[in-house]
């Protein structure tokens, strides 16, 4: 099964990796991306893994970084990822993406 990463979520993922590379180190940025891949793989394996969040979506928190994947399960196409959201910035900002 595959997954879908909304362009806004892909941009958030890249921006966070760049931030970690510039403010911490390249290895921290690589660890961040590896953590996303781990979470993504878990969600592809079992889309009901994360608890229910707002707007009928589900959320799954990273273990090593303060980020959350906001997604919608989709039996045919795999998890639909709407946001890779920092846990301490502007909660719910991604909700405008649901109908877009």
mmCIF file with all atom_site columns, C-alpha atoms in Angstrom, residues 8-94:
data_model
loop_
_atom_site.group_PDB
_atom_site.id
_atom_site.type_symbol
_atom_site.label_atom_id
_atom_site.label_alt_id
_atom_site.label_comp_id
_atom_site.label_asym_id
_atom_site.label_entity_id
_atom_site.label_seq_id
_atom_site.pdbx_PDB_ins_code
_atom_site.Cartn_x
_atom_site.Cartn_y
_atom_site.Cartn_z
_atom_site.occupancy
_atom_site.B_iso_or_equiv
_atom_site.pdbx_formal_charge
_atom_site.auth_seq_id
_atom_site.auth_comp_id
_atom_site.auth_asym_id
_atom_site.auth_atom_id
_atom_site.pdbx_PDB_model_num
ATOM 1  C CA . UNK A 1 8  ? 1.831   21.559 2.160  1.00 0.00 ? 8  UNK A CA 1
ATOM 2  C CA . UNK A 1 9  ? 2.833   18.644 4.378  1.00 0.00 ? 9  UNK A CA 1
ATOM 3  C CA . UNK A 1 10 ? 5.782   17.844 2.130  1.00 0.00 ? 10 UNK A CA 1
ATOM 4  C CA . UNK A 1 11 ? 6.901   21.478 2.432  1.00 0.00 ? 11 UNK A CA 1
ATOM 5  C CA . UNK A 1 12 ? 6.593   21.308 6.237  1.00 0.00 ? 12 UNK A CA 1
ATOM 6  C CA . UNK A 1 13 ? 8.705   18.165 6.282  1.00 0.00 ? 13 UNK A CA 1
ATOM 7  C CA . UNK A 1 14 ? 11.394  19.794 4.144  1.00 0.00 ? 14 UNK A CA 1
ATOM 8  C CA . UNK A 1 15 ? 11.329  23.053 6.106  1.00 0.00 ? 15 UNK A CA 1
ATOM 9  C CA . UNK A 1 16 ? 11.759  21.203 9.388  1.00 0.00 ? 16 UNK A CA 1
ATOM 10 C CA . UNK A 1 17 ? 14.656  19.159 8.011  1.00 0.00 ? 17 UNK A CA 1
ATOM 11 C CA . UNK A 1 18 ? 16.366  22.339 6.767  1.00 0.00 ? 18 UNK A CA 1
ATOM 12 C CA . UNK A 1 19 ? 15.793  23.987 10.141 1.00 0.00 ? 19 UNK A CA 1
ATOM 13 C CA . UNK A 1 20 ? 17.405  21.065 11.974 1.00 0.00 ? 20 UNK A CA 1
ATOM 14 C CA . UNK A 1 21 ? 20.326  20.994 9.515  1.00 0.00 ? 21 UNK A CA 1
ATOM 15 C CA . UNK A 1 22 ? 20.967  24.722 9.978  1.00 0.00 ? 22 UNK A CA 1
ATOM 16 C CA . UNK A 1 23 ? 20.353  24.975 13.730 1.00 0.00 ? 23 UNK A CA 1
ATOM 17 C CA . UNK A 1 24 ? 21.525  21.579 14.962 1.00 0.00 ? 24 UNK A CA 1
ATOM 18 C CA . UNK A 1 25 ? 23.388  19.381 12.482 1.00 0.00 ? 25 UNK A CA 1
ATOM 19 C CA . UNK A 1 26 ? 22.994  17.381 9.331  1.00 0.00 ? 26 UNK A CA 1
ATOM 20 C CA . UNK A 1 27 ? 22.763  14.181 11.370 1.00 0.00 ? 27 UNK A CA 1
ATOM 21 C CA . UNK A 1 28 ? 19.865  15.617 13.395 1.00 0.00 ? 28 UNK A CA 1
ATOM 22 C CA . UNK A 1 29 ? 18.088  16.551 10.146 1.00 0.00 ? 29 UNK A CA 1
ATOM 23 C CA . UNK A 1 30 ? 18.650  13.030 8.830  1.00 0.00 ? 30 UNK A CA 1
ATOM 24 C CA . UNK A 1 31 ? 17.312  11.585 12.101 1.00 0.00 ? 31 UNK A CA 1
ATOM 25 C CA . UNK A 1 32 ? 14.212  13.776 11.734 1.00 0.00 ? 32 UNK A CA 1
ATOM 26 C CA . UNK A 1 33 ? 13.578  12.474 8.214  1.00 0.00 ? 33 UNK A CA 1
ATOM 27 C CA . UNK A 1 34 ? 14.183  8.900  9.372  1.00 0.00 ? 34 UNK A CA 1
ATOM 28 C CA . UNK A 1 35 ? 11.629  9.423  12.143 1.00 0.00 ? 35 UNK A CA 1
ATOM 29 C CA . UNK A 1 36 ? 9.080   10.622 9.582  1.00 0.00 ? 36 UNK A CA 1
ATOM 30 C CA . UNK A 1 37 ? 9.762   7.542  7.466  1.00 0.00 ? 37 UNK A CA 1
ATOM 31 C CA . UNK A 1 38 ? 9.307   5.303  10.520 1.00 0.00 ? 38 UNK A CA 1
ATOM 32 C CA . UNK A 1 39 ? 5.965   6.928  11.349 1.00 0.00 ? 39 UNK A CA 1
ATOM 33 C CA . UNK A 1 40 ? 4.871   6.813  7.709  1.00 0.00 ? 40 UNK A CA 1
ATOM 34 C CA . UNK A 1 41 ? 5.686   3.113  7.487  1.00 0.00 ? 41 UNK A CA 1
ATOM 35 C CA . UNK A 1 42 ? 3.753   2.395  10.696 1.00 0.00 ? 42 UNK A CA 1
ATOM 36 C CA . UNK A 1 43 ? 0.726   4.223  9.327  1.00 0.00 ? 43 UNK A CA 1
ATOM 37 C CA . UNK A 1 44 ? 0.901   2.449  5.972  1.00 0.00 ? 44 UNK A CA 1
ATOM 38 C CA . UNK A 1 45 ? 1.017   -0.848 7.878  1.00 0.00 ? 45 UNK A CA 1
ATOM 39 C CA . UNK A 1 46 ? -1.913  0.060  10.164 1.00 0.00 ? 46 UNK A CA 1
ATOM 40 C CA . UNK A 1 47 ? -3.827  3.232  9.401  1.00 0.00 ? 47 UNK A CA 1
ATOM 41 C CA . UNK A 1 48 ? -5.860  3.018  12.608 1.00 0.00 ? 48 UNK A CA 1
ATOM 42 C CA . UNK A 1 49 ? -2.743  3.230  14.750 1.00 0.00 ? 49 UNK A CA 1
ATOM 43 C CA . UNK A 1 50 ? -3.076  6.913  15.662 1.00 0.00 ? 50 UNK A CA 1
ATOM 44 C CA . UNK A 1 51 ? -5.806  8.317  17.905 1.00 0.00 ? 51 UNK A CA 1
ATOM 45 C CA . UNK A 1 52 ? -8.670  10.398 16.565 1.00 0.00 ? 52 UNK A CA 1
ATOM 46 C CA . UNK A 1 53 ? -7.963  14.097 16.201 1.00 0.00 ? 53 UNK A CA 1
ATOM 47 C CA . UNK A 1 54 ? -9.950  17.051 14.943 1.00 0.00 ? 54 UNK A CA 1
ATOM 48 C CA . UNK A 1 55 ? -12.173 17.059 11.848 1.00 0.00 ? 55 UNK A CA 1
ATOM 49 C CA . UNK A 1 56 ? -12.393 13.273 11.663 1.00 0.00 ? 56 UNK A CA 1
ATOM 50 C CA . UNK A 1 57 ? -8.669  12.920 11.022 1.00 0.00 ? 57 UNK A CA 1
ATOM 51 C CA . UNK A 1 58 ? -6.167  10.910 13.010 1.00 0.00 ? 58 UNK A CA 1
ATOM 52 C CA . UNK A 1 59 ? -2.835  11.956 14.499 1.00 0.00 ? 59 UNK A CA 1
ATOM 53 C CA . UNK A 1 60 ? 0.407   10.163 15.205 1.00 0.00 ? 60 UNK A CA 1
ATOM 54 C CA . UNK A 1 61 ? 3.216   11.742 17.229 1.00 0.00 ? 61 UNK A CA 1
ATOM 55 C CA . UNK A 1 62 ? 6.896   11.391 16.485 1.00 0.00 ? 62 UNK A CA 1
ATOM 56 C CA . UNK A 1 63 ? 8.892   9.786  19.301 1.00 0.00 ? 63 UNK A CA 1
ATOM 57 C CA . UNK A 1 64 ? 12.075  11.842 19.027 1.00 0.00 ? 64 UNK A CA 1
ATOM 58 C CA . UNK A 1 65 ? 10.865  15.205 17.742 1.00 0.00 ? 65 UNK A CA 1
ATOM 59 C CA . UNK A 1 66 ? 7.969   17.533 18.661 1.00 0.00 ? 66 UNK A CA 1
ATOM 60 C CA . UNK A 1 67 ? 6.015   16.791 15.461 1.00 0.00 ? 67 UNK A CA 1
ATOM 61 C CA . UNK A 1 68 ? 2.727   15.114 14.645 1.00 0.00 ? 68 UNK A CA 1
ATOM 62 C CA . UNK A 1 69 ? 1.505   13.582 11.400 1.00 0.00 ? 69 UNK A CA 1
ATOM 63 C CA . UNK A 1 70 ? -2.128  14.529 10.758 1.00 0.00 ? 70 UNK A CA 1
ATOM 64 C CA . UNK A 1 71 ? -3.738  12.030 8.394  1.00 0.00 ? 71 UNK A CA 1
ATOM 65 C CA . UNK A 1 72 ? -6.895  10.443 7.106  1.00 0.00 ? 72 UNK A CA 1
ATOM 66 C CA . UNK A 1 73 ? -7.091  6.675  6.663  1.00 0.00 ? 73 UNK A CA 1
ATOM 67 C CA . UNK A 1 74 ? -7.927  5.575  3.132  1.00 0.00 ? 74 UNK A CA 1
ATOM 68 C CA . UNK A 1 75 ? -8.338  1.860  2.477  1.00 0.00 ? 75 UNK A CA 1
ATOM 69 C CA . UNK A 1 76 ? -7.668  2.115  -1.256 1.00 0.00 ? 76 UNK A CA 1
ATOM 70 C CA . UNK A 1 77 ? -4.827  4.650  -1.427 1.00 0.00 ? 77 UNK A CA 1
ATOM 71 C CA . UNK A 1 78 ? -3.232  4.445  2.007  1.00 0.00 ? 78 UNK A CA 1
ATOM 72 C CA . UNK A 1 79 ? -2.970  7.220  4.590  1.00 0.00 ? 79 UNK A CA 1
ATOM 73 C CA . UNK A 1 80 ? -3.623  10.724 3.292  1.00 0.00 ? 80 UNK A CA 1
ATOM 74 C CA . UNK A 1 81 ? -1.165  12.984 5.155  1.00 0.00 ? 81 UNK A CA 1
ATOM 75 C CA . UNK A 1 82 ? -2.444  16.535 5.585  1.00 0.00 ? 82 UNK A CA 1
ATOM 76 C CA . UNK A 1 83 ? 0.250   17.939 7.858  1.00 0.00 ? 83 UNK A CA 1
ATOM 77 C CA . UNK A 1 84 ? 3.599   17.328 9.486  1.00 0.00 ? 84 UNK A CA 1
ATOM 78 C CA . UNK A 1 85 ? 2.822   19.736 12.297 1.00 0.00 ? 85 UNK A CA 1
ATOM 79 C CA . UNK A 1 86 ? 5.055   21.073 15.042 1.00 0.00 ? 86 UNK A CA 1
ATOM 80 C CA . UNK A 1 87 ? 3.320   20.267 18.327 1.00 0.00 ? 87 UNK A CA 1
ATOM 81 C CA . UNK A 1 88 ? 3.863   23.698 19.885 1.00 0.00 ? 88 UNK A CA 1
ATOM 82 C CA . UNK A 1 89 ? 3.001   26.061 17.038 1.00 0.00 ? 89 UNK A CA 1
ATOM 83 C CA . UNK A 1 90 ? -0.423  27.295 15.921 1.00 0.00 ? 90 UNK A CA 1
ATOM 84 C CA . UNK A 1 91 ? -2.568  24.261 16.790 1.00 0.00 ? 91 UNK A CA 1
ATOM 85 C CA . UNK A 1 92 ? -5.077  23.310 14.120 1.00 0.00 ? 92 UNK A CA 1
ATOM 86 C CA . UNK A 1 93 ? -3.647  25.618 11.429 1.00 0.00 ? 93 UNK A CA 1
ATOM 87 C CA . UNK A 1 94 ? -3.821  22.721 8.974  1.00 0.00 ? 94 UNK A CA 1
#
